[in-house]
Amino acid sequence: MKITVIGLGYLGATHAIAMAELGHEVIGIEANPKRLTDLQNGVVPFYEPGLDEALQNVLAKGNIKFQENHTEESREADLHFLCVGTPQLPGSYAANTEYLHSAVKALAPFLRPDAVVAGKSTVPVGTSAVLTKVLAEAAGFEPHLAWNPEFLREGTALEDSLRPDRIVIGVNDERSAELLRKVYEPITVHGTPFLTTDIPTAELVKVAANSFLATKISFINAMAEIAEVSGADAVALAEAIGYDERIGNKFLRNGIGFGGGCLPKDIRAFMARAEELGVGQAVDFLADVDQVNLRRRKRVVDILEHELGTLTGKRVLVLGAAFKPDSDDLRDSPSIAVAGLINAAGATTVVTDPISLEHVRAQHPEFIAEDDLIKAATGADAIVLATEWAQYRDSHVPAQLAGVVANKLVIDGRNALKVEKWQAAGWRLIALGRNVEA
Ligand code: UGA
């Protein structure tokens, strides 16, 4: 099928490449000149394992191209995917849907009446109804507009796109259902569940899923708070409750909490939208989910102050800057937030990360960004594991770093370090939600 993908950020670029991999003919539309040139040159403008190779592969095959604006060729497309961002509005919890409005207005002159527009961006429920009106006015006919939420995770984005857990489409008409069924057929032939719903449900599925995931993480982090004052172990607790299939063991890792471009913004936008709809109380609990999450970042500084006295004049190394491993994304990163709190408390804050230090240097001149792990650790009064990269979990690290650190104190903010290895190398290890002192 011939399709366009509008907006080539994380979601759009991955979706465009995945669609081309499946054999569709893809036109990607991107307004940001740097991102556009990168993609045209076969370079993915963010770190995502496997995506560069996939991009070069589809470029070589000739079934993808990238351009700044629609051209007459967009009229030949049967399906247009909207993948532009919906960031948090400044000074508010609500999502900014203005890029979606601009995207449909720019598409309107090139839209065939029988073509289908499918939104993939994460949106407040009700957005599609508003967009339909905007598009109808701009195009001069009643458009086929559908919603098709995306559930990909950074770090496994391509795999999640090509082999998703499920595909959900929200449709109002048979034409939309038919084209979306067709475009995903190369995936669904392998048995992927394909759910067809009304549009509000499809819009809600995404925020409901992300809210549930955020709630799960904050639940175990709340248990970690209880564990810390009662001598219990939140990691063992998670394992024990996780064997119950109704609960499940995923997304129960306690630590400095969730971040990134999605979970924090999505729960806030959901609260704002529910309030607008007059049912704010229904998701009041998400405010607690947010609060628990933010408290866990602060907990690291409390531990450091308890252990080191004042942080003024001290040197603290933060291992990892990205919001999770296998990503270079610093958006709302708990690691950066923790580093910021440590810095604000007066410590010289050194940050290291295998791939995102360039962004750290550009955005956070207040930290010392150091690529070399040994140099980064030299002279540190304490080390905090903030992003659980495999490099830092390696069992040789405790002995390596022991040689350059006099005060051997490590805080495991992700419960990812091998406690015995660190202890055997002479470290005092404090893990969030656990009592692991030898
Ligand atoms: C999340 C969802 O998992 C995807 O399904 C969704 O498509 C995506 O948002 C989106 O809305 O686009 P992502 O932001 O890539 O994906 O990251 P996650 O893997 O969900 O991790 C989010 C945060 O939670 C990370 O900071 C991670 O360190 C933290 N986390 C995760 C925990 O603290 N504990 C856990 O047990 C799991």
GROMACS .gro file of C-alpha atoms and ligand atoms in nm, residues 122 150-154 206 210 213 217 251-253 257-259 262-263 266 323-324 334 388 414, ligand 1:
model
   61
  122THR     CA    1  -0.120   0.969   2.227
  150GLU     CA    2   0.088   0.274   1.933
  151PHE     CA    3   0.241   0.081   2.223
  152LEU     CA    4   0.609   0.068   2.129
  153ARG     CA    5   0.876   0.102   2.395
  154GLU     CA    6   1.203   0.284   2.345
  206LYS     CA    7  -0.328   0.411   2.520
  210ASN     CA    8   0.033   0.384   3.033
  213LEU     CA    9   0.199   0.073   3.398
  217ILE     CA   10   0.562   0.103   3.928
  251PHE     CA   11   0.684  -0.345   3.590
  252LEU     CA   12   0.736  -0.422   3.956
  253ARG     CA   13   1.098  -0.307   3.981
  257GLY     CA   14   1.085   0.550   3.941
  258PHE     CA   15   0.948   0.609   3.595
  259GLY     CA   16   1.036   0.887   3.354
  262CYS     CA   17   0.543   0.917   2.787
  263LEU     CA   18   0.443   0.784   3.130
  266ASP     CA   19   0.043   1.081   2.990
  323PHE     CA   20   1.550   0.753   3.145
  324LYS     CA   21   1.618   0.384   3.087
  334PRO     CA   22   1.473   1.018   3.681
  388GLU     CA   23   2.078   0.025   3.491
  414ARG     CA   24   1.744   0.051   4.033
  439UGA     C1   25   0.612   0.346   2.759
  439UGA     C2   26   0.521   0.223   2.751
  439UGA     O1   27   0.584   0.112   2.816
  439UGA     C3   28   0.494   0.186   2.604
  439UGA     O2   29   0.405   0.076   2.596
  439UGA     C4   30   0.432   0.308   2.536
  439UGA     O3   31   0.406   0.282   2.397
  439UGA     C5   32   0.529   0.425   2.546
  439UGA     O4   33   0.553   0.454   2.686
  439UGA     C6   34   0.463   0.544   2.481
  439UGA     O5   35   0.366   0.597   2.536
  439UGA     O6   36   0.501   0.579   2.368
  439UGA     P1   37   0.875   0.387   2.733
  439UGA     O7   38   0.847   0.529   2.766
  439UGA     O8   39   0.966   0.352   2.621
  439UGA     O9   40   0.738   0.310   2.702
  439UGA    O10   41   0.938   0.324   2.865
  439UGA     P2   42   0.904   0.206   2.967
  439UGA    O11   43   0.976   0.082   2.929
  439UGA    O12   44   0.758   0.196   2.989
  439UGA    O13   45   0.972   0.264   3.099
  439UGA     C7   46   0.926   0.385   3.157
  439UGA     C8   47   1.000   0.418   3.283
  439UGA    O14   48   0.961   0.330   3.387
  439UGA     C9   49   1.153   0.409   3.276
  439UGA    O15   50   1.207   0.524   3.338
  439UGA    C10   51   1.186   0.283   3.354
  439UGA    O16   52   1.313   0.289   3.414
  439UGA    C11   53   1.075   0.284   3.458
  439UGA     N1   54   1.043   0.149   3.513
  439UGA    C12   55   0.997   0.050   3.433
  439UGA    C13   56   1.056   0.128   3.651
  439UGA    O17   57   1.096   0.218   3.728
  439UGA     N2   58   1.023   0.005   3.701
  439UGA    C14   59   0.978  -0.096   3.623
  439UGA    O18   60   0.950  -0.206   3.678
  439UGA    C15   61   0.965  -0.074   3.487
   0.00000   0.00000   0.00000
